[in-house]
Short mmCIF file of C-alpha atoms and ligand atoms in Angstrom, two decimals:
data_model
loop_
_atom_site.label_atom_id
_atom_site.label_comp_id
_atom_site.label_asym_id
_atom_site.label_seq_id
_atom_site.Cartn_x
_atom_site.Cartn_y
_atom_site.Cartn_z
CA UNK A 19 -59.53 -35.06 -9.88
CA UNK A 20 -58.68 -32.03 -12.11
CA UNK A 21 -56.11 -32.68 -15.06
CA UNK A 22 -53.90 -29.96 -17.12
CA UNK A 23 -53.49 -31.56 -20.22
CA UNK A 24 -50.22 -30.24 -21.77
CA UNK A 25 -51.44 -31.92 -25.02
CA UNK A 26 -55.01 -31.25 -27.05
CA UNK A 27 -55.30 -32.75 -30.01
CA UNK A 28 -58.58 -35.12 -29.92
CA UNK A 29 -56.90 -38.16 -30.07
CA UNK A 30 -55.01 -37.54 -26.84
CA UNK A 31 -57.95 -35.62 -24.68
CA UNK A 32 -60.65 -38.78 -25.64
CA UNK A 33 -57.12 -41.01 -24.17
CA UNK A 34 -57.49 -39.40 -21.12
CA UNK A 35 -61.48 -39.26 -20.98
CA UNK A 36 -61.66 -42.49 -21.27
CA UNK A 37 -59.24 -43.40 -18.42
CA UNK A 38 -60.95 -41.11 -16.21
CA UNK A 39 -63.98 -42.67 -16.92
CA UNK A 40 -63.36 -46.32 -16.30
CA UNK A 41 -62.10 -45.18 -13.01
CA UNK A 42 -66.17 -44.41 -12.63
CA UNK A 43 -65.86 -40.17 -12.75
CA UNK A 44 -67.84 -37.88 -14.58
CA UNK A 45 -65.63 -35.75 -16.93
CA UNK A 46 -66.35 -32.69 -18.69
CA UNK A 47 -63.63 -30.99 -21.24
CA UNK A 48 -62.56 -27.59 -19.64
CA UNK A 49 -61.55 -25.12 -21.67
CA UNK A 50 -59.81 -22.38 -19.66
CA UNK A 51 -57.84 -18.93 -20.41
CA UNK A 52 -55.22 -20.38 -18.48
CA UNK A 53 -55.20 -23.99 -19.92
CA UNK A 54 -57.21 -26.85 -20.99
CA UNK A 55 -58.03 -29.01 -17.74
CA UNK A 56 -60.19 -32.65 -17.32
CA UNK A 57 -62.52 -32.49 -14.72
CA UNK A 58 -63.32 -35.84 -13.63
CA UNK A 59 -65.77 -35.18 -10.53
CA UNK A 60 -67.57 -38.10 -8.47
CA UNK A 61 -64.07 -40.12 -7.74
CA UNK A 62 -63.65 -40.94 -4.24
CA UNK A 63 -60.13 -41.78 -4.15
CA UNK A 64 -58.47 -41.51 -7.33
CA UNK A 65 -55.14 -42.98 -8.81
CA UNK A 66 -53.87 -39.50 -9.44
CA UNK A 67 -50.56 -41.19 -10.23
CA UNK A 68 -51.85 -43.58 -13.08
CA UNK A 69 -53.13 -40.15 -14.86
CA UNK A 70 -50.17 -38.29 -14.16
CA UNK A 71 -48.10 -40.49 -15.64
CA UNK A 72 -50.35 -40.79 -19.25
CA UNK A 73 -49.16 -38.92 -22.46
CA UNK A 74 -50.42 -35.54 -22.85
CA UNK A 75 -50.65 -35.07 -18.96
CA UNK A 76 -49.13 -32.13 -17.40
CA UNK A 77 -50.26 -32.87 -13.78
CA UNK A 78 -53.33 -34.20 -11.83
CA UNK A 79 -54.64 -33.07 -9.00
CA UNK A 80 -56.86 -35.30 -6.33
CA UNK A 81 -59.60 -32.79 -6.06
CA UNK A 82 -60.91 -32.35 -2.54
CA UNK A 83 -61.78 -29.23 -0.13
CA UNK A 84 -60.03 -26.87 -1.90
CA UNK A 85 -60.21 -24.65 -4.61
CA UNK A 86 -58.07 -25.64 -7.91
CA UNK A 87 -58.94 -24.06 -10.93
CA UNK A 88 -59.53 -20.90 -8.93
CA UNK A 89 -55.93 -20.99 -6.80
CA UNK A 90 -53.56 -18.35 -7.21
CA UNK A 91 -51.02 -20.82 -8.46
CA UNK A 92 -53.11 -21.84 -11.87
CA UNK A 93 -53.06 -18.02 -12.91
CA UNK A 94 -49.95 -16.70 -10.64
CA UNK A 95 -50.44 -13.21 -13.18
CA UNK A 96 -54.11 -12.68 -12.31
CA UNK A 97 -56.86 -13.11 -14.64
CA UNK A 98 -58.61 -10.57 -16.50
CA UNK A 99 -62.35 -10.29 -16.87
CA UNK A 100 -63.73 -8.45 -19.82
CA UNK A 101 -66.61 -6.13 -19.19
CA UNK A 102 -67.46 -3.51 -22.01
CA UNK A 103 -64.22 -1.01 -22.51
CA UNK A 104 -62.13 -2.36 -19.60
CA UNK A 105 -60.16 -5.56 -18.65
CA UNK A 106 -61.30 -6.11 -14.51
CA UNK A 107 -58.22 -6.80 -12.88
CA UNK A 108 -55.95 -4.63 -15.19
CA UNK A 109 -54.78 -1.80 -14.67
CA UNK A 110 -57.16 0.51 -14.59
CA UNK A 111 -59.86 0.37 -12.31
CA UNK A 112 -63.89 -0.60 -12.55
CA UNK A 113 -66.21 2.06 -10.94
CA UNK A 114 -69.59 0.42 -11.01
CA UNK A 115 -72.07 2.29 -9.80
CA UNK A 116 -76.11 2.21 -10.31
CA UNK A 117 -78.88 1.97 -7.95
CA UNK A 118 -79.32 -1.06 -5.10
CA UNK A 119 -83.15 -1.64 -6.94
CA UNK A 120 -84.51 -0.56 -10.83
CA UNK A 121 -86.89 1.21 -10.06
CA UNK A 122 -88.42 3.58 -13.01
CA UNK A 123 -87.61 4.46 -16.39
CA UNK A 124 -86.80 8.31 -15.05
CA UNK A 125 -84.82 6.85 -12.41
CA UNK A 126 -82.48 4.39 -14.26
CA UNK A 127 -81.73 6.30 -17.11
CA UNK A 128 -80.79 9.80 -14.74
CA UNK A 129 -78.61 7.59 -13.07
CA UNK A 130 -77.29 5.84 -15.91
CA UNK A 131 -76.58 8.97 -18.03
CA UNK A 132 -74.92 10.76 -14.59
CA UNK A 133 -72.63 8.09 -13.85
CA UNK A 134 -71.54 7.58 -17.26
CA UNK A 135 -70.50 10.85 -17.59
CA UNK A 136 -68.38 10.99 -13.97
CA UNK A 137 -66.81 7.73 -15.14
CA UNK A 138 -68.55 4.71 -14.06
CA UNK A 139 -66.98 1.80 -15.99
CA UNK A 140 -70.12 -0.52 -15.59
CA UNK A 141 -74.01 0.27 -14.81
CA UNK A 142 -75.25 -2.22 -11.74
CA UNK A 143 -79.03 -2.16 -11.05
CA UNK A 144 -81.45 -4.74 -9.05
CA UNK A 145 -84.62 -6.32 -10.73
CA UNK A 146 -84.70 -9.50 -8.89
CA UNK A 147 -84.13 -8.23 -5.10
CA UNK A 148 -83.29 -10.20 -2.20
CA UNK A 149 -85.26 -8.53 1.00
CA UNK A 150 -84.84 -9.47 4.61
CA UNK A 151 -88.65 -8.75 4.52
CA UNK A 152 -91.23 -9.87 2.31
CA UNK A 153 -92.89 -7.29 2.85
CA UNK A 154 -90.13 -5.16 1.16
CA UNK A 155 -90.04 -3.91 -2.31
CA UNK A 156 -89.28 -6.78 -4.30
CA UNK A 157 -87.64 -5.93 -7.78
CA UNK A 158 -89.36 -5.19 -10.98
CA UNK A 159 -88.38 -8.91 -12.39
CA UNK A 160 -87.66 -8.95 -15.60
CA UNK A 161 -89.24 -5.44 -16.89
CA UNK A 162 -86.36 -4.20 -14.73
CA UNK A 163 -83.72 -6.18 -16.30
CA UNK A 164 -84.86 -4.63 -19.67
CA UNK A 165 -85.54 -1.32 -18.49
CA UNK A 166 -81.81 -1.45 -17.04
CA UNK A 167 -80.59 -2.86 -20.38
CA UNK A 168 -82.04 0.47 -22.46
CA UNK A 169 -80.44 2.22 -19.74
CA UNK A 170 -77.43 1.12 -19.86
CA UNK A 171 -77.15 0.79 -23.66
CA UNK A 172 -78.53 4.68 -24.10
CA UNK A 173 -75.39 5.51 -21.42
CA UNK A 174 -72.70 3.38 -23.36
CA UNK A 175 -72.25 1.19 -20.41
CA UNK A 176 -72.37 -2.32 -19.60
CA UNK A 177 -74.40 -3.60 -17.33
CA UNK A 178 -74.82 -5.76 -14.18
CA UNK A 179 -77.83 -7.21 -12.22
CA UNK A 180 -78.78 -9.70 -10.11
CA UNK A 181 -80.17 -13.33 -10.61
CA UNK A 182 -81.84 -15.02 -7.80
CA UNK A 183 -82.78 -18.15 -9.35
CA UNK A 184 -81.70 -20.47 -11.72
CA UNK A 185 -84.40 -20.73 -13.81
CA UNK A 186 -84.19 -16.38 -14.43
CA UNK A 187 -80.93 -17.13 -16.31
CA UNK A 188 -81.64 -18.16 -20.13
CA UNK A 189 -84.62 -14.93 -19.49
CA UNK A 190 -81.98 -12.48 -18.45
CA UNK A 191 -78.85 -13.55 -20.23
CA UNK A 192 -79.69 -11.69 -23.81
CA UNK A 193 -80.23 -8.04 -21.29
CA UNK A 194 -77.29 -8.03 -18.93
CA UNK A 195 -73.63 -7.82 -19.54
CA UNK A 196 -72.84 -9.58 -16.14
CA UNK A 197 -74.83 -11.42 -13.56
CA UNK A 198 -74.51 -10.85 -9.97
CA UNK A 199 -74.61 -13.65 -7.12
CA UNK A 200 -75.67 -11.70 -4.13
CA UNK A 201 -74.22 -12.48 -0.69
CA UNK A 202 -77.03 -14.73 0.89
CA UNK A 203 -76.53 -16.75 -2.35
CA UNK A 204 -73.12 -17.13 -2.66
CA UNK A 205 -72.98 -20.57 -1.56
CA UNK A 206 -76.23 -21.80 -3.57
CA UNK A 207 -74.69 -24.96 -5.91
CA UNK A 208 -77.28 -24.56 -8.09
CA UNK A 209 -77.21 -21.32 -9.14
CA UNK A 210 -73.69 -21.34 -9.22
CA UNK A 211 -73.71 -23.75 -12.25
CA UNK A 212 -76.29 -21.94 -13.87
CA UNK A 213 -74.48 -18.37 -13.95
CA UNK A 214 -71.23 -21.30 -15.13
CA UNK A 215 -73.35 -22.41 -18.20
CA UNK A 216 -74.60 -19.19 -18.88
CA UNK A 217 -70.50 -18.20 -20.01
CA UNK A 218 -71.10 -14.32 -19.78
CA UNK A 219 -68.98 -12.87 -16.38
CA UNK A 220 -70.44 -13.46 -12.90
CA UNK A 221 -70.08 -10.54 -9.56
CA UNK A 222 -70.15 -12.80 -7.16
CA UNK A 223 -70.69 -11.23 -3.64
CA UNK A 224 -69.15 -12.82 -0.55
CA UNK A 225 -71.68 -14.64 2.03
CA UNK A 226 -72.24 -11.76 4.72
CA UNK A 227 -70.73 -15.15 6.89
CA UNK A 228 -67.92 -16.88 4.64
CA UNK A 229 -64.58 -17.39 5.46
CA UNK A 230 -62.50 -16.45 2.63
CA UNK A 231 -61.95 -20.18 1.80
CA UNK A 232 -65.68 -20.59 1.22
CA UNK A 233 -65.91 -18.00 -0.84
CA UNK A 234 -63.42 -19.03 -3.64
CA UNK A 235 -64.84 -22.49 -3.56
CA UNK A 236 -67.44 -20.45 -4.51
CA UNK A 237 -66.26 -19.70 -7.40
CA UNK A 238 -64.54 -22.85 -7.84
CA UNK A 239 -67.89 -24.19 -8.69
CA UNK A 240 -68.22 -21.33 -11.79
CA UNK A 241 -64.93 -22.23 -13.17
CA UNK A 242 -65.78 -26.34 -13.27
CA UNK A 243 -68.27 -25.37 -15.51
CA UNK A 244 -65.56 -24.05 -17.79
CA UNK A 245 -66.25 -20.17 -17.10
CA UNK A 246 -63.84 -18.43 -15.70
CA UNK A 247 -65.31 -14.74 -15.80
CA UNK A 248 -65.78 -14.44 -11.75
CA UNK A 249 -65.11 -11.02 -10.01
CA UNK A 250 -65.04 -11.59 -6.19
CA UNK A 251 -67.00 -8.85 -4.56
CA UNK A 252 -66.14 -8.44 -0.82
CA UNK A 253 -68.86 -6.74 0.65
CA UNK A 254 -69.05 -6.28 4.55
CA UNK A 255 -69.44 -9.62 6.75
CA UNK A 256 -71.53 -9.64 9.78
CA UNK A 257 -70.08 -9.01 12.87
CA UNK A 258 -70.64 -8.02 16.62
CA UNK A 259 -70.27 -4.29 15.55
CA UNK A 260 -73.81 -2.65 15.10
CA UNK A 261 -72.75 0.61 14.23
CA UNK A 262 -72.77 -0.24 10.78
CA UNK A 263 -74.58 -2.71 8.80
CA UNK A 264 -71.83 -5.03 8.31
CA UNK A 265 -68.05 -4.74 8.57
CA UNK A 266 -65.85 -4.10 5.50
CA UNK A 267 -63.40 -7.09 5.40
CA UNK A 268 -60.43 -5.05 3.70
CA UNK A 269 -58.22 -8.04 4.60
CA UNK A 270 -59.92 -9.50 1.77
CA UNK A 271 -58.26 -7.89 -0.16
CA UNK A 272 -54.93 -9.07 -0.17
CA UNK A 273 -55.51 -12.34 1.14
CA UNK A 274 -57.55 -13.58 -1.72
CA UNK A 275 -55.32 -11.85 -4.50
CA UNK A 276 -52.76 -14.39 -2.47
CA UNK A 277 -55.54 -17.02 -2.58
CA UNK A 278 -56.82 -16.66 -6.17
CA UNK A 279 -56.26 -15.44 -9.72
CA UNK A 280 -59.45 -13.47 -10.25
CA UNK A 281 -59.74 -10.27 -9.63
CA UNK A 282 -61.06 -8.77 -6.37
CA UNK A 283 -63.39 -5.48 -6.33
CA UNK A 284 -65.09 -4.26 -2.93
CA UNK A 285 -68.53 -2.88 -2.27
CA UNK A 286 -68.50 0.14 0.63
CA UNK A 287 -72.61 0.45 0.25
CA UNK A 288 -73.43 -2.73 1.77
CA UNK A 289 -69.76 -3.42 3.46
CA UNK A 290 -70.99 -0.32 5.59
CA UNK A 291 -74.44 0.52 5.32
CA UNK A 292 -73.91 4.63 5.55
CA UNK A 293 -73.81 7.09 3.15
CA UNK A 294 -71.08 9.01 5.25
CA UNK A 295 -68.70 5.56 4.95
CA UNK A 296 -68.68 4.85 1.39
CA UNK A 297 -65.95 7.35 0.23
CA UNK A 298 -63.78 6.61 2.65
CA UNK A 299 -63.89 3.13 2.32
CA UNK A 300 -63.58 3.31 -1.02
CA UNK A 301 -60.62 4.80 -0.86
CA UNK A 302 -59.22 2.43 1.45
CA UNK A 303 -59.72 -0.04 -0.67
CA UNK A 304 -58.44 0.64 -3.73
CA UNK A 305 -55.52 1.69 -1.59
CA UNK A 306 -55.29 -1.91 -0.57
CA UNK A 307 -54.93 -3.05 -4.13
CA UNK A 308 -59.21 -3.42 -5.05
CA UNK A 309 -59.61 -4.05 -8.61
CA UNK A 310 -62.57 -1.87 -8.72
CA UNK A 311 -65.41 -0.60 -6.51
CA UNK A 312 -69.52 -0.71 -6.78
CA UNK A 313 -71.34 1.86 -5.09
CA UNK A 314 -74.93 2.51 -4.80
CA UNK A 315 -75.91 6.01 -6.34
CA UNK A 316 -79.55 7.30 -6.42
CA UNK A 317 -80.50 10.72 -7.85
CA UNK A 318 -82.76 11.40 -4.66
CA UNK A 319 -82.10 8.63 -1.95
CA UNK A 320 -84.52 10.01 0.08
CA UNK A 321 -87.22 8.50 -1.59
CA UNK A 322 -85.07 5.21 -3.07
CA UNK A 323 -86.67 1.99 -2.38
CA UNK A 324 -84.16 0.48 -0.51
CA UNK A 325 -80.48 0.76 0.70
CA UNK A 326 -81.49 4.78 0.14
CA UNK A 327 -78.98 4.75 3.65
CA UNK A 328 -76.17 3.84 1.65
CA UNK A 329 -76.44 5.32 -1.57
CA UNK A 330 -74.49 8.22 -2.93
CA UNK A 331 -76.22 11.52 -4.13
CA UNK A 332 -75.07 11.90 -7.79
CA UNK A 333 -72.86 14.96 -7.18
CA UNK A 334 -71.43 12.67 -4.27
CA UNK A 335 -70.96 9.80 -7.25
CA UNK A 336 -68.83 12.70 -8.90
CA UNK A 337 -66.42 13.69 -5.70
CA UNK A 338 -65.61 10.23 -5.31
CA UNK A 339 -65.00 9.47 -8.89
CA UNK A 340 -62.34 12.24 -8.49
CA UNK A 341 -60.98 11.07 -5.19
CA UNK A 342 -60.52 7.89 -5.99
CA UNK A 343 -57.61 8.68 -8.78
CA UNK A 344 -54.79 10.06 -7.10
CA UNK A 345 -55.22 7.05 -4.68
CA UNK A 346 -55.11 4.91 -7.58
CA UNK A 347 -51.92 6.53 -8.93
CA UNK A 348 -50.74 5.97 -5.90
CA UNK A 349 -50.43 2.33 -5.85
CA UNK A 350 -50.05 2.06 -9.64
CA UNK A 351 -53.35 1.59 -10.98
CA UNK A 352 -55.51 4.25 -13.24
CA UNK A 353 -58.89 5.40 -13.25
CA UNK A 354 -59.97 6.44 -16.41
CA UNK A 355 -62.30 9.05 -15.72
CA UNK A 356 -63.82 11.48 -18.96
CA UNK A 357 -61.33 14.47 -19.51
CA UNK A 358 -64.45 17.29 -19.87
CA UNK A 359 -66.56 16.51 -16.69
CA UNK A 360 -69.84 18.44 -17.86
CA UNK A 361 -71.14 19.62 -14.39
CA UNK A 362 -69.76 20.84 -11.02
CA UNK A 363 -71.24 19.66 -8.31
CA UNK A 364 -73.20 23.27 -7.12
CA UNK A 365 -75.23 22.13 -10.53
CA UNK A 366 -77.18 19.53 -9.59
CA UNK A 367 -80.63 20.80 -10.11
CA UNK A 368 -79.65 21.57 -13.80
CA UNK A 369 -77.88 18.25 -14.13
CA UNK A 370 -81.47 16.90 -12.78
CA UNK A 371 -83.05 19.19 -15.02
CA UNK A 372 -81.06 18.21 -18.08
CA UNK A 373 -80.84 14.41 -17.20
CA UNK A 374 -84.81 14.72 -16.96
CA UNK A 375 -85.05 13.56 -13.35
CA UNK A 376 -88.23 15.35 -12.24
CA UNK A 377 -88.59 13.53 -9.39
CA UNK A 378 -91.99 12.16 -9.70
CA UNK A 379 -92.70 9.87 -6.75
C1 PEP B 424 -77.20 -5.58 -3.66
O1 PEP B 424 -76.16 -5.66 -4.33
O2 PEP B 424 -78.05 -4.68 -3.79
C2 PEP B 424 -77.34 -6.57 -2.59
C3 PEP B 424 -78.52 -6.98 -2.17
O3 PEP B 424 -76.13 -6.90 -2.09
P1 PEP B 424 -75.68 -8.11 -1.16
O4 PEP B 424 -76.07 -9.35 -1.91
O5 PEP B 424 -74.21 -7.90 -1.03
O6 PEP B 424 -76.41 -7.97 0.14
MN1 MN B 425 -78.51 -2.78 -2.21
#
């Protein structure tokens, strides 16, 4: 059962706790942006009506296969999630770019320093990777969080990465900004409440085979842990279609901003798997009301590795980063891009030259 208390004083929420708990639950205090709930989790058929009717009580909920803290109707004005300069979910919009995998200190920091300076919003960079093979390049671990931390800091940019297992949180929380949940661990309980606990914002990436539902229960199980700093990242769900590596849900879109009060931001890189599809797509999306975008971007994808298929060349970071703002006009968003952009995109081997990007490997 989840209760809004419409009083807090002490007195009042230990009234409540203690009600909740002779019924046999397991309650924890939530404190929320949106209001100060009682989760009482473990019930199997609760007397919602005895609580409702308790001073202090604004309503209780029975608590069952769908999302509450999370619904649209908790938050009907959206939430906001704070990450470095910009509100996610207001009105202007994140551009997160990085690479898919940390990979050097040459590499990180070219791309940190580029993308900074054609308006990325947030720095997003791999140490702990999740490979279909493991035979594949696995992450740098933690070095890589670090290394992406320096980066980021030396760029003025917050930054992103992601965390595979629980026990990599307390390690990585002091370097990153943001913790991702990539797709094939969107629905892992565990690591769900440990990114909760951890109270710093989560990306959380759809499952490449989660109905929309599942994913905000997803997040449901963030927010019971009293955090609500979730960004739901739709990024491409599997389908028939082989032409691409997955299919970019843009229904998504809409249907979880009708779903859900956090905000919604879409990844072309994986959603499509092909250099040639990200623009596009991006711009579709933020057309569709996205509150931001994350796109891989790789000084020399060539040699990236992995997803070096899907990642933007840096001047390509740059055209897009222009594209998207008229679109974003458009539908009455911003993007806040730097008013002096330093290079044009025939300037790429000086920008290479100047960001120190030898290329090495
Ligand atoms: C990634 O972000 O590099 C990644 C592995 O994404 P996903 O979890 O969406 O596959
Ligand atoms: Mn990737």
């Amino acid at each position: 059962m989840i209760v809004k208390m419409s009083q807090l004083d002490a007195e009042t929420l230990q009234t409540v706790t203690a009600a909740l708990e002779a019924m046999g639950g397991e309650v924890r205090c939530l404190r929320l942006p949106f209001g100060c709930f009682l989760a009482a989790l473990g019930l199997a058929d609760p007397p919602v009506g005895t609580i409702q009717a308790m001073a202090g009580v604004e309503w209780a909920k029975a608590a069952g296969s769908k999302p509450i803290l999370a619904s649209r109707e908790l938050n009907p004005q959206g939430s906001r999630v704070p990450l470095g300069n910009l509100e996610i979910g207001g009105e202007a919009l994140a551009l997160v770019a990085g690479p898919c995998s940390v990979e050097d200190r040459e590499q990180i920091f070219s791309t940190a320093r580029f993308v900074a300076a054609y308006g990325a919003t947030a720095l997003r960079g791999g140490a702990y990777k999740p490979r279909t093979s493991p035979y594949a390049f696995q992450g740098l671990g933690q070095p890589g969080v670090e290394l992406l931390r320096e980066a980021g800091d030396a760029a003025g940019l917050p930054v992103i990465s992601e965390v595979m297992d629980p026990g990599d949180v307390e390690a990585m929380a002091p370097f990153v900004d943001c913790f991702q949940i990539g797709a094939r661990n969107m629905s892992n309980g565990p690591l769900l409440k440990a990114v909760g606990k951890a109270g710093k914002p989560v990306l959380l990436k759809r499952g490449p085979s989660a109905t929309l539902a599942e994913f905000v229960l997803a997040a449901e199980y963030i927010l019971l842990e009293g955090n609500a700093q979730v960004i739901l990242c739709e990024r491409g769900i599997r389908t028939f279609e082989t032409a691409t590596r997955n299919t970019l849900d843009l229904n998504a879109i809409p249907v979880l901003k009708s779903m859900t009060h956090l905000p919604v931001v879409v990844d072309p890189s994986h959603g499509t798997g092909r250099r040639d599809a990200v623009a596009p797509m991006a711009r579709a999306a933020v057309a569709a009301g996205a509150d931001g975008i994350v796109v891989e971007v790789h000084p020399d994808p060539s040699r990236a590795l992995s997803d070096g298929d899907q990642s933007l060349h840096l001047p390509e970071f740059r055209r897009l980063a222009e594209e998207l703002r008229p679109v974003a006009e458009a539908v009455g968003r911003r993007l806040d891009l730097p008013e002096t952009l330093p290079f044009a995109p025939n300037q790429v081997p000086l920008i290479r030259r100047a960001l120190g990007w030898g290329g090495s490997r």
